[in-house]
Structures are given as C-alpha cells and as structure tokens.
mmCIF file of C-alpha atoms and ligand atoms in Angstrom:
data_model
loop_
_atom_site.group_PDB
_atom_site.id
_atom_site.type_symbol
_atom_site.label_atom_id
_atom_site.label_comp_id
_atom_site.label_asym_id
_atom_site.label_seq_id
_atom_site.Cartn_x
_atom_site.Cartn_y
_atom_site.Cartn_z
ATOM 1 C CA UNK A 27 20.527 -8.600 -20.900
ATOM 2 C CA UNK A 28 21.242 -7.012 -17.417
ATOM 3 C CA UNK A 29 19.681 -8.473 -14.688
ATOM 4 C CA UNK A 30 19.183 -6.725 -10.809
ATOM 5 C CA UNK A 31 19.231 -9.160 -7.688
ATOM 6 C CA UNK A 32 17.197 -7.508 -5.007
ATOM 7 C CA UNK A 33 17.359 -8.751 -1.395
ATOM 8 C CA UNK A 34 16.457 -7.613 1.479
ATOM 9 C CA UNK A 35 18.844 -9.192 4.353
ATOM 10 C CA UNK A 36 22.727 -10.074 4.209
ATOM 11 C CA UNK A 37 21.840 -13.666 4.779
ATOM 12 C CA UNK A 38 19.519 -13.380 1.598
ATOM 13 C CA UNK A 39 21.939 -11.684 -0.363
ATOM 14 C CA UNK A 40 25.754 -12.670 0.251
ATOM 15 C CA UNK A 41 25.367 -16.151 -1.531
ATOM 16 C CA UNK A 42 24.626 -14.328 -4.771
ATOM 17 C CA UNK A 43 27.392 -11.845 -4.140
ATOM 18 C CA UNK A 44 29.667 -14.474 -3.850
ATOM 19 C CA UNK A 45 28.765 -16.472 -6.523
ATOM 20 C CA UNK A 46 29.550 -13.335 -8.925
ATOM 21 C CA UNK A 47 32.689 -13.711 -11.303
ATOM 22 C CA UNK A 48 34.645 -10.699 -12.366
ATOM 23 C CA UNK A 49 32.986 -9.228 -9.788
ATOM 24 C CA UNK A 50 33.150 -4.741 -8.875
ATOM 25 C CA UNK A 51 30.977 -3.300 -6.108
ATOM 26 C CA UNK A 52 30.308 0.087 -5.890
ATOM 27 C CA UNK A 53 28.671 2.451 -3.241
ATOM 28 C CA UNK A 54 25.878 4.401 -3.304
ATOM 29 C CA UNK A 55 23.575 5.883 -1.034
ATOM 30 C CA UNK A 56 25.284 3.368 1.693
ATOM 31 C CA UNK A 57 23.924 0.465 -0.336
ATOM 32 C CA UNK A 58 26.770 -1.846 -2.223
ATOM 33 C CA UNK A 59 26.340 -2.852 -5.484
ATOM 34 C CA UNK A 60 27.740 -5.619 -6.241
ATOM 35 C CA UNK A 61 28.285 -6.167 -10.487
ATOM 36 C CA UNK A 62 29.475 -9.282 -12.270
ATOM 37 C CA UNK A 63 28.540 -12.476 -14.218
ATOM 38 C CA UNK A 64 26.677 -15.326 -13.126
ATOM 39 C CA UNK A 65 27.500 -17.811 -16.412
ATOM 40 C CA UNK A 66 27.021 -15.031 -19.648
ATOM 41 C CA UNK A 67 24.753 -13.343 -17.781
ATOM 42 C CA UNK A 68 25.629 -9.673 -16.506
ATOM 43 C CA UNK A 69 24.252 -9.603 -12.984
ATOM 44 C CA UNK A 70 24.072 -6.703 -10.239
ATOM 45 C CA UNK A 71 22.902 -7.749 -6.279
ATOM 46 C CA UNK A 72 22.025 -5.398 -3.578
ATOM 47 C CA UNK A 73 21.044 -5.724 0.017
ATOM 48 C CA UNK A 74 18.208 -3.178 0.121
ATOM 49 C CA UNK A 75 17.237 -3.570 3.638
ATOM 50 C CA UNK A 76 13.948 -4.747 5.408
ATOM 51 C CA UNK A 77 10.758 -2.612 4.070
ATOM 52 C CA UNK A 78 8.958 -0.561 1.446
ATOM 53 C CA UNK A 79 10.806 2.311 1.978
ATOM 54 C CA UNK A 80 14.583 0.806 1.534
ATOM 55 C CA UNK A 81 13.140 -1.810 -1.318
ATOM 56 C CA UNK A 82 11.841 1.228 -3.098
ATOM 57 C CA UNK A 83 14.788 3.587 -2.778
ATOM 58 C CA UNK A 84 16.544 0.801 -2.969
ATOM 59 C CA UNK A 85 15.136 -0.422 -6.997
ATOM 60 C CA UNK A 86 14.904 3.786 -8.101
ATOM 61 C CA UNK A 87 18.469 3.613 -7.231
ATOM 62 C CA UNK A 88 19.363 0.576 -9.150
ATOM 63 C CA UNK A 89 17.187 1.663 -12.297
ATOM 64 C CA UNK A 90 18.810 4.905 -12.280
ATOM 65 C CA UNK A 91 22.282 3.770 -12.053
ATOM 66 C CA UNK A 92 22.261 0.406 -13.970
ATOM 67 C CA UNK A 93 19.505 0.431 -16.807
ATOM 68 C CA UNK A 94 18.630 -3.540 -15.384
ATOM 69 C CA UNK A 95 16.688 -4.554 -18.379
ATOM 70 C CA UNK A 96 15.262 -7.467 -15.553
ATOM 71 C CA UNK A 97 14.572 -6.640 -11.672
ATOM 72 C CA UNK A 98 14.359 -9.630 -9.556
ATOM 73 C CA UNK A 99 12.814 -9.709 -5.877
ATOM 74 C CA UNK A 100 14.674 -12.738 -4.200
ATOM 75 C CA UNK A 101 14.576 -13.472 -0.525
ATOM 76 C CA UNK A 102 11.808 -15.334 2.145
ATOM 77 C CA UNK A 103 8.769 -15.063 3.164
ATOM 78 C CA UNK A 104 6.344 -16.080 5.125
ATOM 79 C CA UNK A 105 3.667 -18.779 3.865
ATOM 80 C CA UNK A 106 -0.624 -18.061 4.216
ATOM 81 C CA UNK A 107 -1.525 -19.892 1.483
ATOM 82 C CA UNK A 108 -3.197 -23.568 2.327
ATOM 83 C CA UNK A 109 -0.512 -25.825 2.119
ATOM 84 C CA UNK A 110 1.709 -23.041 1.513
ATOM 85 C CA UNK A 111 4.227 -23.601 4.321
ATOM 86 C CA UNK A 112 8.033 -23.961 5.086
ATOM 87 C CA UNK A 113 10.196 -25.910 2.289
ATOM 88 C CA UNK A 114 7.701 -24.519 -0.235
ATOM 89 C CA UNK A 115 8.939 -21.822 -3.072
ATOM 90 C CA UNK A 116 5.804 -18.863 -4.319
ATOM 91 C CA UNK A 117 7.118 -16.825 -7.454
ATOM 92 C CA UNK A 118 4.805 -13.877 -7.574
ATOM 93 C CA UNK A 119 2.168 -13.769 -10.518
ATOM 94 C CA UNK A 120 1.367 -10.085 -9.009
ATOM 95 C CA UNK A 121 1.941 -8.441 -5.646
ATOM 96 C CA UNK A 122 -0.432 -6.605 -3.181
ATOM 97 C CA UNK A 123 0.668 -4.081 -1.061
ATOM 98 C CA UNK A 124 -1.639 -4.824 1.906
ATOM 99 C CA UNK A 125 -0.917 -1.922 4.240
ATOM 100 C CA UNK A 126 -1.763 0.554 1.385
ATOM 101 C CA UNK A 127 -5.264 1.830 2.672
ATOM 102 C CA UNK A 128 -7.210 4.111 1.029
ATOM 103 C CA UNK A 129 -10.655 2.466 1.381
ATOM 104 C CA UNK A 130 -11.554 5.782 4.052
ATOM 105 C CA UNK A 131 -12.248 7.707 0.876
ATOM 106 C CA UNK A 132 -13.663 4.643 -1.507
ATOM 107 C CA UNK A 133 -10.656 3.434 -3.379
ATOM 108 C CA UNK A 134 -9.947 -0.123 -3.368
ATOM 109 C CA UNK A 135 -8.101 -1.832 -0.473
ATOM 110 C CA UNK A 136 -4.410 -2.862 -0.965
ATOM 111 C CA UNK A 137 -1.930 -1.592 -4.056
ATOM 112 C CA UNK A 138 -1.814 -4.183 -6.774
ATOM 113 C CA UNK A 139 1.619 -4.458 -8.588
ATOM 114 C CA UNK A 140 1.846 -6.786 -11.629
ATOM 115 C CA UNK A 141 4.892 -8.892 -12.315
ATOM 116 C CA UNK A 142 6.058 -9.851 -15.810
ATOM 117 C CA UNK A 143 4.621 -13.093 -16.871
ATOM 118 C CA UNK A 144 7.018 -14.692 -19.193
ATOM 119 C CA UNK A 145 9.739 -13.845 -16.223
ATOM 120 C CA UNK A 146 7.262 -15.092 -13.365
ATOM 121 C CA UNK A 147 6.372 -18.535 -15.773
ATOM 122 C CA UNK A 148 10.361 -19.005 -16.513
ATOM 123 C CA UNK A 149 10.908 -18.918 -12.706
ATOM 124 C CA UNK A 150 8.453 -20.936 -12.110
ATOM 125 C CA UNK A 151 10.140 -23.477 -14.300
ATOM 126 C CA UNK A 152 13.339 -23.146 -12.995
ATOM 127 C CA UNK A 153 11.212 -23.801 -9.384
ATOM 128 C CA UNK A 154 10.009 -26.660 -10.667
ATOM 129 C CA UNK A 155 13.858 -28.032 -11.939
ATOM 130 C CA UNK A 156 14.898 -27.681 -8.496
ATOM 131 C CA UNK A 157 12.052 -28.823 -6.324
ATOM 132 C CA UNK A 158 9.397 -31.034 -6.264
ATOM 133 C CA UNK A 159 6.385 -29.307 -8.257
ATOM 134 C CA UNK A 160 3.763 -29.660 -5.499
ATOM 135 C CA UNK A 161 5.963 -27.587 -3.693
ATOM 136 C CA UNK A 162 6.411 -24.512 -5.914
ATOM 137 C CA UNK A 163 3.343 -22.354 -6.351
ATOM 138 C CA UNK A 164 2.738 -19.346 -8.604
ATOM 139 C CA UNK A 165 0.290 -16.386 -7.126
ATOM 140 C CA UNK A 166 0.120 -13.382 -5.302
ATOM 141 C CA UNK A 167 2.587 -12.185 -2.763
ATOM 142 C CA UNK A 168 1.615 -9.633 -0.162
ATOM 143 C CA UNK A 169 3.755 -6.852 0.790
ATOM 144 C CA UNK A 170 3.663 -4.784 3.859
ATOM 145 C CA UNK A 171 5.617 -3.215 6.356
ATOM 146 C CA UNK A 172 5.154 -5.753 8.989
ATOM 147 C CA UNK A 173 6.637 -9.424 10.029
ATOM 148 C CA UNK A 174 3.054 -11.241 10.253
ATOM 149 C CA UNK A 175 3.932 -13.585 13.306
ATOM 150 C CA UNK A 176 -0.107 -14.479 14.165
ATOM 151 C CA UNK A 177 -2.490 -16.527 12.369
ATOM 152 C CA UNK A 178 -5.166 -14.480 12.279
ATOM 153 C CA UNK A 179 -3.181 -11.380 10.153
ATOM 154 C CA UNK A 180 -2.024 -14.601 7.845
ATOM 155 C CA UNK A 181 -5.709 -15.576 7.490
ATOM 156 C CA UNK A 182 -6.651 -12.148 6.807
ATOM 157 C CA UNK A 183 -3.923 -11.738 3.996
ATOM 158 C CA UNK A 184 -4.836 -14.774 2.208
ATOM 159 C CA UNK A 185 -8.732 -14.436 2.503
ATOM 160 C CA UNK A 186 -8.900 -11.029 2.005
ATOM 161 C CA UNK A 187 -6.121 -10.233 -0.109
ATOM 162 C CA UNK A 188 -5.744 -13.307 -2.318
ATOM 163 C CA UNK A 189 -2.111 -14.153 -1.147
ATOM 164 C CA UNK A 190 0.130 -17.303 -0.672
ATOM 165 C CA UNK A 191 2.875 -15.957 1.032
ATOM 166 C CA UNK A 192 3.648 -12.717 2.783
ATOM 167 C CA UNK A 193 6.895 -10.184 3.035
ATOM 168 C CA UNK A 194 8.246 -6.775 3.219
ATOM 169 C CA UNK A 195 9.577 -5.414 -0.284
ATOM 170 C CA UNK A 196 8.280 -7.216 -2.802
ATOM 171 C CA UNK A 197 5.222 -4.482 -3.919
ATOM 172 C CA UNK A 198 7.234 -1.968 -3.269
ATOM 173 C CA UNK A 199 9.786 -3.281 -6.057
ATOM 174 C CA UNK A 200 7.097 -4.127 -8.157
ATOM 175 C CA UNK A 201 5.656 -0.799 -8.306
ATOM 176 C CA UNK A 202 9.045 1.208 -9.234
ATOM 177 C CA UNK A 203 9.479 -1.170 -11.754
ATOM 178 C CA UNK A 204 6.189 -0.773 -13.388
ATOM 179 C CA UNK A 205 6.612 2.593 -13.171
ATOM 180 C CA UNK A 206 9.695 2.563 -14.841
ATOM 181 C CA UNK A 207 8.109 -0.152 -17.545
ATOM 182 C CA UNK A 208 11.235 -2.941 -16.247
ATOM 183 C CA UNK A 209 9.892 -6.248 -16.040
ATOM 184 C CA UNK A 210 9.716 -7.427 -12.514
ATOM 185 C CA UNK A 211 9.646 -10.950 -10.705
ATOM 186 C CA UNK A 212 9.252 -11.799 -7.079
ATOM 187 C CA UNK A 213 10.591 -15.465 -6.109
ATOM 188 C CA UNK A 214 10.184 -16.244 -2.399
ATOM 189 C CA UNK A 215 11.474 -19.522 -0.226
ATOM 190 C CA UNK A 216 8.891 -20.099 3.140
ATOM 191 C CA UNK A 217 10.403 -19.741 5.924
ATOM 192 C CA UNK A 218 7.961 -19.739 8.210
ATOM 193 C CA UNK A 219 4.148 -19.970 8.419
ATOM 194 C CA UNK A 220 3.836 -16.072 9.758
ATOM 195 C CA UNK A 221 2.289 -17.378 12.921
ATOM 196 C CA UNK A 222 2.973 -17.801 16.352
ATOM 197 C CA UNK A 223 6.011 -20.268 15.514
ATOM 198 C CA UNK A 224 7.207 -17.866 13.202
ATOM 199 C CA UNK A 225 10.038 -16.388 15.704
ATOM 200 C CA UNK A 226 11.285 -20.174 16.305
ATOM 201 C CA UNK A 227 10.643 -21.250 12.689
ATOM 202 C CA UNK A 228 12.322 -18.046 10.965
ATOM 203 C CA UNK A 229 15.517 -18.843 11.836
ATOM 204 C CA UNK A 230 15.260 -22.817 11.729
ATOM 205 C CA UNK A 231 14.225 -22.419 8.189
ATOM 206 C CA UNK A 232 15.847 -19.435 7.055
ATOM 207 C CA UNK A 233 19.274 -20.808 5.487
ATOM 208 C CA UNK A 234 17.084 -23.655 3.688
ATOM 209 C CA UNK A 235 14.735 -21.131 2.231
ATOM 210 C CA UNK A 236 17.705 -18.718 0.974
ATOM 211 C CA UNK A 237 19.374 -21.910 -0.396
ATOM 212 C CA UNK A 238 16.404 -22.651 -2.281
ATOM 213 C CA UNK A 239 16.162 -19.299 -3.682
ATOM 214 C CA UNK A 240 20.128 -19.883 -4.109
ATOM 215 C CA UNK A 241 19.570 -23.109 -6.906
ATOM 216 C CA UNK A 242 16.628 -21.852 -8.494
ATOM 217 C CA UNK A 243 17.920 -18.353 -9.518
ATOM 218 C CA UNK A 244 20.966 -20.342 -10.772
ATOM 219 C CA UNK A 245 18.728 -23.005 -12.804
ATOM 220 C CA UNK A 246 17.121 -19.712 -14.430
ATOM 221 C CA UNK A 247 20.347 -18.399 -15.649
ATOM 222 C CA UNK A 248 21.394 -21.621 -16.332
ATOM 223 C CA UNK A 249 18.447 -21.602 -18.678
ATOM 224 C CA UNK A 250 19.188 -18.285 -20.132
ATOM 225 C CA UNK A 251 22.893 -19.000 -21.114
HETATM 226 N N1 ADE B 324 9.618 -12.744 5.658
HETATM 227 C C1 ADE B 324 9.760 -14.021 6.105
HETATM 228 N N2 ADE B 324 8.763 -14.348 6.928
HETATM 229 C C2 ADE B 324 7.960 -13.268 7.022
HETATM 230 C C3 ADE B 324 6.778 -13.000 7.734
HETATM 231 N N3 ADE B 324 6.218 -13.911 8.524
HETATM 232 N N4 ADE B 324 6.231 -11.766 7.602
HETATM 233 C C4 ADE B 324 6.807 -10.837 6.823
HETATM 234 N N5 ADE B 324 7.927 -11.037 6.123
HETATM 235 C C5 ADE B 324 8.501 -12.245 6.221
#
C-alpha cells in the first residue's frame, strides 16, 4: 500500500517530511515530493499550498505520478461545530465545498465529496488512541476558498452546510480522488474557532493542532504495520 500526505502549509507538512526514512524528494510542477517509509509503510508528503486550486493540482499531480493507492488530507482547520473548538481533532465522514454555487440555475448548494469510510473510521480510531474521545469528532468538513475569521460565516457553515470544522483544500482533494476512484480521508486539528479570535488563536494553536495531526497519523500507521 502507497499512501499520499497532503498538506497545505510548511508548518503542516515538514514534521511528516522529516519523519520519512530512506527518504527521495523529487520536483514537479514547483511542488516537492517527498517519498519514503514511515514504519513498512511507503509514504509520499507534499506541501500543496493554501486553496482549491493548488490542493487540486496539487492531488491530479500526485495521482498521476505516484499511483497512491490512499490520499490523505492532513492539516488544521477551523472549528463551527458546537463544542467543536481548539484542542479538538474532526476526521471528515464527507466534505462540502461551500463556495461551489450553482443554486442561480436550481442545482443544489455546495459540492459534496465523500470520503472512504473504512479509512475515515480507522482514523478516527487512531484519534481516539491519541486523544481523549470527547475530543475527536467524525463529520463533515467544509471547504472553501476563504479563512472564515467571523462567527456569523462559521454559523452559516455549520447550520446551513452541516459542518464541524472549516478549511481550504479538503473538497477539493476529495473530489480528484473520487474522480480518480482513490480512497480519500480528511483529518483536521482546530486551531481556531474561525471567528473574530481566529487571527490571535491561529497561531497560538497552530503547532498544537499540527502536532496532533503529527501522533495520530503515526498511531494509524502504527496500526497498519
Ligand atoms: N484553517 C484553519 N483555520 C481556518 C479557518 N478559520 N478558515 C479556513 N481555514 C482554516
């Protein structure tokens, strides 16, 4: 089994990187991919950049070039969901890509993008081996090209969207990979509340949340091997 790391930022990313043994990276389109083993398991990571656009080119890339038999989404996010907040973990049951809008002409608001569910339950576990359970949730993740830093767009994407935690890449991976028929799984520390403390709280919380993300991606391998 080959398994993809998608992140977003360097800060998300470079703990995985390093953590890879017999490690190669190799260039393309600007974007390094890094290739190695974490335990028995083969492993690529990539920083894909912030957004839909760079996540997606980002995954086609990836699929083309590494035939992943597993995609991974792994990074922050922000937390909507009630109780959903900072020190809490939301692996993705499906994803909702918020900002797609075609209601003008009677289609349905938002892009829905399943997730695998034995990969999404299996993180979930690993979640759980790591932190506290009432502080891991599985559900929908909202994905849009936006940092939500006010309440009322957080209310609005878990009321009207169904979400627990918001981001910026997530859907978009989610939809190359179902296109592609490679399962998918989004796992996402809070590290803020995507509110008005969110520029304060972003980058208080930020190296907590990635080291979450850090653990639990190693407790699923561990699992694996
Ligand atoms: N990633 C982390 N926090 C976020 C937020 N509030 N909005 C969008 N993406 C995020």
């Amino acid at each position: 089994m080959r398994y993809l790391l998608i992140c977003a930022m360097a800060s998300e990313a470079e703990g995985f990187r390093a953590m890879l043994a017999s490690r190669t990276d190799e260039e393309i389109l600007g974007l390094r991919f890094s290739s190695g083993f974490l335990g028995d398991t083969s492993v690529t990571v990539v920083q894909c950049g912030v957004g839909k656009v760079n996540a997606a080119l980002c995954a086609q890339t990836a699929l083309l070039r590494f035939s992943p038999d597993v995609v991974i989404n792994v990074g922050v996010a922000g937390g909507v969901g009630k109780g959903v907040v900072t020190g809490h973990v939301v692996v993705a049951s499906d994803t909702i890509q918020y900002d797609f809008d075609l209601t003008a002409i009677g289609e349905e608001d938002g892009l829905v993008s399943s997730c695998d569910g034995d990969l999404s339950r299996n993180l979930y576990r690993a979640a759980c081996s790591v932190l506290p359970e009432s502080r891991v949730s599985l559900g929908r993740i909202a994905t849009g090209d936006r940092f939500v830093g006010d309440s009322e767009t957080a209310a609005r994407i878990r009321d009207h969207y169904g979400a627990l935690a918001c981001e910026m890449e997530g859907g978009a991976v989610a939809q190359v990979c179902a296109r592609a028929g490679v399962p998918c799984g989004v796992l996402r520390a809070i590290s803020d509340n995507a509110n008005e403390h969110s520029e304060v709280d972003f980058p208080t919380f930020l190296a907590s949340a990635v080291s979450d993300t850090e653990k639990i991606v190693l407790a699923y391998f561990s699992q694996k091997v």
